[in-house]
Tab-separated table of C-alpha atoms and ligand atoms in Angstrom:
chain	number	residue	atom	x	y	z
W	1399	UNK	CA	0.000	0.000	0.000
W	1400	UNK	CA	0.588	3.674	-0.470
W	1401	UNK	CA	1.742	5.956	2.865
W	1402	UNK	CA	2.852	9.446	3.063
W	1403	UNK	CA	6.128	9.099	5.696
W	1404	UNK	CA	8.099	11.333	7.852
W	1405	UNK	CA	11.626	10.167	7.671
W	1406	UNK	CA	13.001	13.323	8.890
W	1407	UNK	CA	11.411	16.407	10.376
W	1408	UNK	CA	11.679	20.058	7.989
W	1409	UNK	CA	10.339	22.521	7.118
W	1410	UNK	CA	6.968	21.721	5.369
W	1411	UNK	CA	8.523	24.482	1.784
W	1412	UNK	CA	11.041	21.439	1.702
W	1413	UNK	CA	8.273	18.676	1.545
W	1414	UNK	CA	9.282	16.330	4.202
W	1415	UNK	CA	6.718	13.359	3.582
W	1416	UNK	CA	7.678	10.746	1.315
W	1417	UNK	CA	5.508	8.419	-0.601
W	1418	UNK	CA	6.553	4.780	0.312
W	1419	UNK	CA	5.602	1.459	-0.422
W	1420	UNK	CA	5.205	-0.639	2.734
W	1421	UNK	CA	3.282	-3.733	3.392
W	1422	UNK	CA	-0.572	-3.557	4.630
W	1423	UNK	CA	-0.962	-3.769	8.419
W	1424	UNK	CA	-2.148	-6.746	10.120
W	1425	UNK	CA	-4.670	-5.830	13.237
W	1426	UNK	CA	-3.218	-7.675	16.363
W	1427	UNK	CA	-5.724	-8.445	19.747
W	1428	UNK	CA	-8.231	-5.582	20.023
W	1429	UNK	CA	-7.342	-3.649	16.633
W	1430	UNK	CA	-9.534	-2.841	13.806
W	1431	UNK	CA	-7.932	-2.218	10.394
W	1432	UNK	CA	-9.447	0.739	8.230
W	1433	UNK	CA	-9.409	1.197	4.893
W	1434	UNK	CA	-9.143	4.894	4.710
W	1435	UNK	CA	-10.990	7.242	2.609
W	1436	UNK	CA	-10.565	10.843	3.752
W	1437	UNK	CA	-7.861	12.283	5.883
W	1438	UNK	CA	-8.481	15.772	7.465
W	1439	UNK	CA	-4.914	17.742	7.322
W	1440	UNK	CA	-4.280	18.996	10.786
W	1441	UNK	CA	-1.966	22.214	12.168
W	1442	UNK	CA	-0.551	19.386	14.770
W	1443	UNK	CA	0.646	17.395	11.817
W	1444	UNK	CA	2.466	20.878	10.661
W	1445	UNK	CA	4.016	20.801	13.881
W	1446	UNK	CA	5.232	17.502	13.898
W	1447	UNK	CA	6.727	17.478	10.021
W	1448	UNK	CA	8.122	20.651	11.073
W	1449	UNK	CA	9.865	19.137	14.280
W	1450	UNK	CA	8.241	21.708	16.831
W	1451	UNK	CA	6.860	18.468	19.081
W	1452	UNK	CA	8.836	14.878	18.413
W	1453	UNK	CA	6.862	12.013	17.712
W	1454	UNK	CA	8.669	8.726	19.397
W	1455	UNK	CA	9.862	7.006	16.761
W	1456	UNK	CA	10.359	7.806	12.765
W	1457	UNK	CA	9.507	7.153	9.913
W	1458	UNK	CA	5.936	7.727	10.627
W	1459	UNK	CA	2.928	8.145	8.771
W	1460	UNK	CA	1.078	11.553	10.026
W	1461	UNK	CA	-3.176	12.020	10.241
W	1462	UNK	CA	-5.238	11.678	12.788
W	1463	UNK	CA	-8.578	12.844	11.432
W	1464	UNK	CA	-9.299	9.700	9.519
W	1465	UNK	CA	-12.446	8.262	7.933
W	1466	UNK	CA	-13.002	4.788	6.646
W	1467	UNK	CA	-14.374	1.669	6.612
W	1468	UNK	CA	-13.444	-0.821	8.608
W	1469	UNK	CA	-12.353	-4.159	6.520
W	1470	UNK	CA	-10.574	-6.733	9.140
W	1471	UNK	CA	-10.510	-7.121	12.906
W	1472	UNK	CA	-8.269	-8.439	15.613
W	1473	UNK	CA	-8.804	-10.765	18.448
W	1474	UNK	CA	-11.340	-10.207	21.165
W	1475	UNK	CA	-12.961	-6.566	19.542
W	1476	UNK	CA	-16.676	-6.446	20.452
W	1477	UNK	CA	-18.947	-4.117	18.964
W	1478	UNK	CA	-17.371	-3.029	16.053
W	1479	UNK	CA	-17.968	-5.131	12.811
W	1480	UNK	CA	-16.438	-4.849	9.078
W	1481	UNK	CA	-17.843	-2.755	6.808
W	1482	UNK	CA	-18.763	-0.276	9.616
W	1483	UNK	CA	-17.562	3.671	8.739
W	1484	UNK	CA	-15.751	5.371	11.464
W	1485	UNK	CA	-13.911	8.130	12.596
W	1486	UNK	CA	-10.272	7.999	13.601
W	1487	UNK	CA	-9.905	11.229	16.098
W	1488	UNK	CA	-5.885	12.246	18.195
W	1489	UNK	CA	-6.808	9.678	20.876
W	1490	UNK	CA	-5.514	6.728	19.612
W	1491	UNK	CA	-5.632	4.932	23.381
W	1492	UNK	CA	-5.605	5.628	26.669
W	1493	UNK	CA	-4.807	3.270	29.642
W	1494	UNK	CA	-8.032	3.042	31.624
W	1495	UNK	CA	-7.047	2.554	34.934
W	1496	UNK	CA	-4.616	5.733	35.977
W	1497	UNK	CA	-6.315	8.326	37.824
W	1498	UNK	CA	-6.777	10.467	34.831
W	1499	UNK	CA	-8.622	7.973	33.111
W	1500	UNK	CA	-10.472	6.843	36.195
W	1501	UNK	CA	-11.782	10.739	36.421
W	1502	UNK	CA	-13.124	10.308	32.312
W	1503	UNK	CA	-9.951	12.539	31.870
W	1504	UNK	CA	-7.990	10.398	29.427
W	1505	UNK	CA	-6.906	13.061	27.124
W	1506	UNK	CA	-4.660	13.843	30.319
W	1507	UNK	CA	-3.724	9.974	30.657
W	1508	UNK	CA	0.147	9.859	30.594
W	1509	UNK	CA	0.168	6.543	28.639
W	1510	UNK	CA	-1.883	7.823	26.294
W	1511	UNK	CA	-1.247	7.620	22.521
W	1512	UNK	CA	-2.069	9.446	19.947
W	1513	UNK	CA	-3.144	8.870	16.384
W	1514	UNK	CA	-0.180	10.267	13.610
W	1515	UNK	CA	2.478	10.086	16.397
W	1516	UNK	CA	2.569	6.973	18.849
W	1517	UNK	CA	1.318	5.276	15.789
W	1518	UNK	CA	0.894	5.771	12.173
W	1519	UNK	CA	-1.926	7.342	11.081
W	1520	UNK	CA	-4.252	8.336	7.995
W	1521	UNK	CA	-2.204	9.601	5.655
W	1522	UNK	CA	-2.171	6.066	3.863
W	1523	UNK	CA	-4.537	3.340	2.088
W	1524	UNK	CA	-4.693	1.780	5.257
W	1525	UNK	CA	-4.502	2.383	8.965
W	1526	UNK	CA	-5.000	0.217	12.316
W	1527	UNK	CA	-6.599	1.575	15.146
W	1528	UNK	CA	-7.336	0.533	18.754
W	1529	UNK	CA	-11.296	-0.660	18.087
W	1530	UNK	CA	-12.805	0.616	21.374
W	1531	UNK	CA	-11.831	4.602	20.470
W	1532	UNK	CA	-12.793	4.273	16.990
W	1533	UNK	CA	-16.148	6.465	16.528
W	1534	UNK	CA	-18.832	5.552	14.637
W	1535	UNK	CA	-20.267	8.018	12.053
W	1536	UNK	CA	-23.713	9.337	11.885
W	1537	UNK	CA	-24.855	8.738	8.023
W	1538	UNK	CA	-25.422	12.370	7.397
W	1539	UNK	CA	-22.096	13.082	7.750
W	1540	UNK	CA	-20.322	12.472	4.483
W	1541	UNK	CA	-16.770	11.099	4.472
W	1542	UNK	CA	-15.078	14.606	3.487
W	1543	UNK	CA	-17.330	16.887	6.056
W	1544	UNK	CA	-16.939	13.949	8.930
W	1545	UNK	CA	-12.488	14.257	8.328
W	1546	UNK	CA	-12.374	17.901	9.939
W	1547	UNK	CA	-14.934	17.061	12.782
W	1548	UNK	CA	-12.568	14.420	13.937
W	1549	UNK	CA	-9.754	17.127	15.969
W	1550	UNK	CA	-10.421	20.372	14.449
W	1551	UNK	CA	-14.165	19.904	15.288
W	1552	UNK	CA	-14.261	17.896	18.624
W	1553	UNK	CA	-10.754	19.598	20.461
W	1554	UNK	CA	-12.520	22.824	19.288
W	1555	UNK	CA	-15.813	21.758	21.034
W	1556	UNK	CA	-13.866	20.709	23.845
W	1557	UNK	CA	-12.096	24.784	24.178
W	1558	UNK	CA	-15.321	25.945	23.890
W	1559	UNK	CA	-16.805	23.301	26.904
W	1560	UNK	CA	-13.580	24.406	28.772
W	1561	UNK	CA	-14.063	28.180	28.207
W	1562	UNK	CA	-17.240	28.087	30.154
W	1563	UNK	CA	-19.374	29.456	27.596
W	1564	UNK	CA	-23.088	30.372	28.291
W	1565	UNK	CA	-25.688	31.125	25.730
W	1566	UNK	CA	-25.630	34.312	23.941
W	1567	UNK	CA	-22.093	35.333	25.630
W	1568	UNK	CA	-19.696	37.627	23.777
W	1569	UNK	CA	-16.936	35.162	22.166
W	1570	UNK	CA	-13.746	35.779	20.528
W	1571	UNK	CA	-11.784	33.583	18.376
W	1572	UNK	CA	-8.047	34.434	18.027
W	1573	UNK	CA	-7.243	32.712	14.488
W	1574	UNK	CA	-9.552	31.593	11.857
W	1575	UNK	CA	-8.173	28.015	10.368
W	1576	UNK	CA	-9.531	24.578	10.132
W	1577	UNK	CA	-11.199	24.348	14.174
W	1578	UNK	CA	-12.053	28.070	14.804
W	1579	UNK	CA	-14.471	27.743	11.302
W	1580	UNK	CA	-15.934	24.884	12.757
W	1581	UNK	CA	-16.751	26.303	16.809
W	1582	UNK	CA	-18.425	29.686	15.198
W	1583	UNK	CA	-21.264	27.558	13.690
W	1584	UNK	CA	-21.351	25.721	16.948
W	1585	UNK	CA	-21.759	29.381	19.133
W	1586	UNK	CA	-24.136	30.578	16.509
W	1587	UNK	CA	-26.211	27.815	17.128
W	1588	UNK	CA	-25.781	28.523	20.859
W	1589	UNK	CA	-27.227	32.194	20.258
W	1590	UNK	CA	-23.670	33.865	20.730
W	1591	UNK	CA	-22.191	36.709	19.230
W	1592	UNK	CA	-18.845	35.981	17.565
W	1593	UNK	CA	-16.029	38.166	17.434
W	1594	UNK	CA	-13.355	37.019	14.841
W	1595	UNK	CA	-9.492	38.501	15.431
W	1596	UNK	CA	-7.024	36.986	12.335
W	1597	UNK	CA	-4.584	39.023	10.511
W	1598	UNK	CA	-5.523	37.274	7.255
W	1599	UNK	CA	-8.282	39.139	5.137
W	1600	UNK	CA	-9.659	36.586	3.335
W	1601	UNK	CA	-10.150	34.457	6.679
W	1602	UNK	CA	-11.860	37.469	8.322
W	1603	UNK	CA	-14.027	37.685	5.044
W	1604	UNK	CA	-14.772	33.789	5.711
W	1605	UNK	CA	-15.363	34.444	9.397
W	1606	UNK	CA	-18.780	37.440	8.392
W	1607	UNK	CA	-20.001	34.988	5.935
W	1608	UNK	CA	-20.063	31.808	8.870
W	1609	UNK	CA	-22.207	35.026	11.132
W	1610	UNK	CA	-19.111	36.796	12.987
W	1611	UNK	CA	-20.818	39.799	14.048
W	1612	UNK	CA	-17.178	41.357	13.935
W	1613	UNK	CA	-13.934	40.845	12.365
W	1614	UNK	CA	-10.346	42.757	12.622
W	1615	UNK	CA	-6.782	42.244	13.595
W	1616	UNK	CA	-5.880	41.558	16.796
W	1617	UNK	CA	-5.008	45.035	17.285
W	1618	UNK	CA	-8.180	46.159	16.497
W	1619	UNK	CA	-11.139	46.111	19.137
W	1620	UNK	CA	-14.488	44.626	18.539
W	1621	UNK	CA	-15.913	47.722	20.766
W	1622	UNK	CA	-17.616	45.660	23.556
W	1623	UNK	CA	-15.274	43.208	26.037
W	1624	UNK	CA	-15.280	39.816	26.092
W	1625	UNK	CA	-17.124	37.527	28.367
W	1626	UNK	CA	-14.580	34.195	26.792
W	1627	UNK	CA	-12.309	33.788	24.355
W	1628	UNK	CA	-10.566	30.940	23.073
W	1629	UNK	CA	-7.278	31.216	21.185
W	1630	UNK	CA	-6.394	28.696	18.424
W	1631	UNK	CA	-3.303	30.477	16.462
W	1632	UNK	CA	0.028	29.288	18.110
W	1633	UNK	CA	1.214	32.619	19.223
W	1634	UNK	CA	1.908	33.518	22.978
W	1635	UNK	CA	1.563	37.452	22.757
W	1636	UNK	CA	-2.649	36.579	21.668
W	1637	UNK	CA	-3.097	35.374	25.211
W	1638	UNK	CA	-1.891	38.711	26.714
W	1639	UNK	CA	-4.099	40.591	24.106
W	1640	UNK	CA	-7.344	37.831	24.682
W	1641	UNK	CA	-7.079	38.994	28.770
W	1642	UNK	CA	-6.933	42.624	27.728
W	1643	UNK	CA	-10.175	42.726	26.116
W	1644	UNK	CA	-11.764	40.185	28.839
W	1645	UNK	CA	-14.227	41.181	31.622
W	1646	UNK	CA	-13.465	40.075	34.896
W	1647	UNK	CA	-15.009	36.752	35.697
W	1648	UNK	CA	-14.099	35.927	31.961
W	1649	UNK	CA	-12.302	32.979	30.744
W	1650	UNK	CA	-9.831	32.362	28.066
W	1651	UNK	CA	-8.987	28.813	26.610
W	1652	UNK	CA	-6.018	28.180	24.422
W	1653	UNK	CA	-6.274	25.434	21.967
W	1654	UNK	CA	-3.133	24.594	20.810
W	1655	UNK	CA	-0.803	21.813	21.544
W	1656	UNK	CA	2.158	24.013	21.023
W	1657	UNK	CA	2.793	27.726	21.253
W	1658	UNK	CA	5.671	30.331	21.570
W	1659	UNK	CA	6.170	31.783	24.867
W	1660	UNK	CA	3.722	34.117	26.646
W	1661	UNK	CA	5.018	37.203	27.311
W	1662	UNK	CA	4.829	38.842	30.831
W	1663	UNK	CA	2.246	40.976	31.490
W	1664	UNK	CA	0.349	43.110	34.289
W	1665	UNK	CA	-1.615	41.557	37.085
W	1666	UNK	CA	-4.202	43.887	36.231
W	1667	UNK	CA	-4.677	42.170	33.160
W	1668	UNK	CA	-5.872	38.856	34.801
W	1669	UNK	CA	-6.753	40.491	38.510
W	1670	UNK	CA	-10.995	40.823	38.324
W	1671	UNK	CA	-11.031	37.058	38.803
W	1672	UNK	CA	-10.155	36.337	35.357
W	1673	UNK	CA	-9.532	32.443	34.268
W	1674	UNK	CA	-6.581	31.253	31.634
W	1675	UNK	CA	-6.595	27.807	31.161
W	1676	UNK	CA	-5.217	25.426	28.280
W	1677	UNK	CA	-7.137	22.100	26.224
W	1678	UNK	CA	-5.196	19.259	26.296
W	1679	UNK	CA	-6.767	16.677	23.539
W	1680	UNK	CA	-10.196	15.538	23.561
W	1681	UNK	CA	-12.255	12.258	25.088
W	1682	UNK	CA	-14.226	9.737	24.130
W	1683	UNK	CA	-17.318	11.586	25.280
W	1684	UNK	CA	-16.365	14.699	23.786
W	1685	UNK	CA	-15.840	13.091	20.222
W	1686	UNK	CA	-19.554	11.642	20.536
W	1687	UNK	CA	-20.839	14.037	21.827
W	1688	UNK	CA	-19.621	16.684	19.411
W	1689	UNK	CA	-20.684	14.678	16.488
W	1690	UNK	CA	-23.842	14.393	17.593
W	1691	UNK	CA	-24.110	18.238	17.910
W	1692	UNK	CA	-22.103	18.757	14.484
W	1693	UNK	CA	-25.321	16.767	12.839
W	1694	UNK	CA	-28.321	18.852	15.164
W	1695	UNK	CA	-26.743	22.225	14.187
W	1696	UNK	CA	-25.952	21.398	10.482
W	1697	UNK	CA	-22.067	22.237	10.947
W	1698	UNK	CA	-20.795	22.299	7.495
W	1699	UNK	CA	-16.908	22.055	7.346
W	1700	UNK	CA	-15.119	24.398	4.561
W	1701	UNK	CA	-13.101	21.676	2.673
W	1702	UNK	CA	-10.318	21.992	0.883
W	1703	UNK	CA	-9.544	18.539	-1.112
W	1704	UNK	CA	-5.543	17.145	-2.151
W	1705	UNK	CA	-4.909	13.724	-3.524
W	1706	UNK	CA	-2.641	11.789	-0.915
W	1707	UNK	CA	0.502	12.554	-3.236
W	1708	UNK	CA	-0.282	15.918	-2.542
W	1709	UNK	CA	0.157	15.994	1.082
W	1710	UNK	CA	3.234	18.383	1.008
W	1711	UNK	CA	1.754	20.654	-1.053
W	1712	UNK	CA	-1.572	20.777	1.814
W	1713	UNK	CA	0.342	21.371	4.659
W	1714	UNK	CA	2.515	23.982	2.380
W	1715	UNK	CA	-0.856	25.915	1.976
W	1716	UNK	CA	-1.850	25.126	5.271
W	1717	UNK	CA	1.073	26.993	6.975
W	1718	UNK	CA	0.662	30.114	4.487
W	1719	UNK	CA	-3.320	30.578	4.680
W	1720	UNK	CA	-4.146	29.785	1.301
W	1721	UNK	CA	-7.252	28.424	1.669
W	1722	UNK	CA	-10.489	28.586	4.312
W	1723	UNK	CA	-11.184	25.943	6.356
W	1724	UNK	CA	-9.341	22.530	6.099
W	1725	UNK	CA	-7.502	20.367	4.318
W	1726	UNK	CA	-8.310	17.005	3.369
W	1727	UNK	CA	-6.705	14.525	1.601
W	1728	UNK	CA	-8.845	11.831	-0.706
W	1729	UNK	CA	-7.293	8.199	-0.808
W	1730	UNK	CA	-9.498	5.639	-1.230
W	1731	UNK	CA	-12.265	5.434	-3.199
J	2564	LIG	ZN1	-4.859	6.490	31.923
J	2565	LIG	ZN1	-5.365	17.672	15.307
């Protein structure tokens, strides 16, 4: 089979993924084996071809928003049968009985793994995956609007869970890619108003036409604070400018899994009982639950499609804005 491998982290102008040849997987006890159609193109998997966070072991075969069917299973997997579509979200695993997982915390499990990095993901014909975190797909999802829901979608429902948002609060979204796109149709359907801050005109353009009631630079002010704010562009000096324009009791989430440094700033600027808090991954629960709400408020993902030989050139495009919404690679058929 066909898989798009990271032999050795650059920078994604140089186009780090190779296509190899290497043999179909086998599932061992408790796998299920997918034949993959869709692959949503994620800013993690930037930051891994890039080298900003180290997966264990290379070569490895990136994507972690994957959609397929399922065509062979291991040993001992109940509930899951072949020919059954699913969804392939980050959390690969986690170990059920730490204190984390114990909690229904397992995106902070320490021996957790992680789809695209403890193991190879999507970005191939075929893929395994641990059966019991595999999630099943409501049919009115197709495969290319289900891909983006899978981490964009559900750790973007999860910021939005985390930034303690109530119904028709005043939100702003610092960035405007592939998971921002998807949590302003979910606040709109939540009666908020939506305050977009990107530096990128054609994503602010994007950001009015999904119902931002306002859209500007980060320097720019929306004229009315914030009661939350959730901050998906990897840049440390947005979190400063997110508490600025908070009112106290506010909260701001950052959803990113990397980030470049915060800069210091002035108690005042958090004083007023202010909360900053990060998102670590997603659940289970979160994944089906956010699915379920993706279908009830007719979330429809922006999708930008590559060929799997193309992969380079997505997370090229990816990295300069060139497109609205996500990425997603077609492989199978
Ligand atoms: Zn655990
Ligand atoms: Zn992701």
């Amino acid at each position: 089979m066909k898989a798009l491998r990271l032999h050795t982290p650059a920078l994604a102008e140089r186009s780090p993924l190779q296509s190899d040849k290497v043999p179909v997987p086998r599932p061992g006890p408790g796998q299920a084996r997918i034949k993959v159609s869709v692959c949503g193109v994620c800013h993690t998997d930037l930051h891994i071809v890039e080298g900003e966070i180290h997966p264990p072991g290379l070569p490895l075969t990136p994507g972690h928003q994957v959609v397929g069917l399922i065509d062979a299973l291991g040993r001992g997997v109940k509930g899951r049968k072949t020919g059954q579509r699913v969804g392939v979200p980050w959390l690969y695993s986690a170990c059920g009985t730490c204190e984390f997982c114990q909690r229904g915390e397992e995106n902070l499990c320490p021996n957790a793994k992680f789809t695209g990095f403890h193991v190879n993901g999507g970005y191939a014909q075929y893929m395994l995956a641990d059966a019991r975190y595999v999630l099943p797909l409501p049919p009115a999802l197709s495969d290319e609007q289900a891909a983006p829901l899978l981490c964009a979608g559900i750790v973007g429902y999860r910021s939005l869970r985390k930034a303690e948002i109530q119904p028709g609060e005043h939100v702003g979204l610092f960035g405007f890619g592939g998971s921002a796109h998807l949590c302003i149709q979910v606040l709109r359907h939540w009666g908020c108003r939506v305050s977009v801050f990107t530096r990128d005109f054609s994503h602010q353009d994007h950001a009015r036409e999904l119902g931002a009631a306002w859209a500007g630079t980060a320097g720019q002010n929306p004229g009315r604070p914030l009661d939350r704010a959730v901050i998906f562009a990897p840049a440390g000096g947005l979190v400063v400018r997110a508490l600025e324009l908070l009112r106290p009791g506010g909260t701001v989430a950052i959803n990113a899994i990397h980030m470049s440094d915060i800069p210091s700033f002035p108690y005042q600027s958090i004083y007023g009982e202010r909360t900053l808090r990060s998102v670590a991954n997603a659940t289970y629960r979160d994944g089906q639950e956010f699915l379920a709400l993706a279908v009830e408020a007719g979330i429809e993902a922006t999708v930008n499609l590559y060929p799997l030989d193309e992969a380079n050139l997505a997370l090229q495009d990816l990295k300069a804005s060139r497109f609205n919404g996500e990425a997603v690679l077609r492989i199978g058929a």
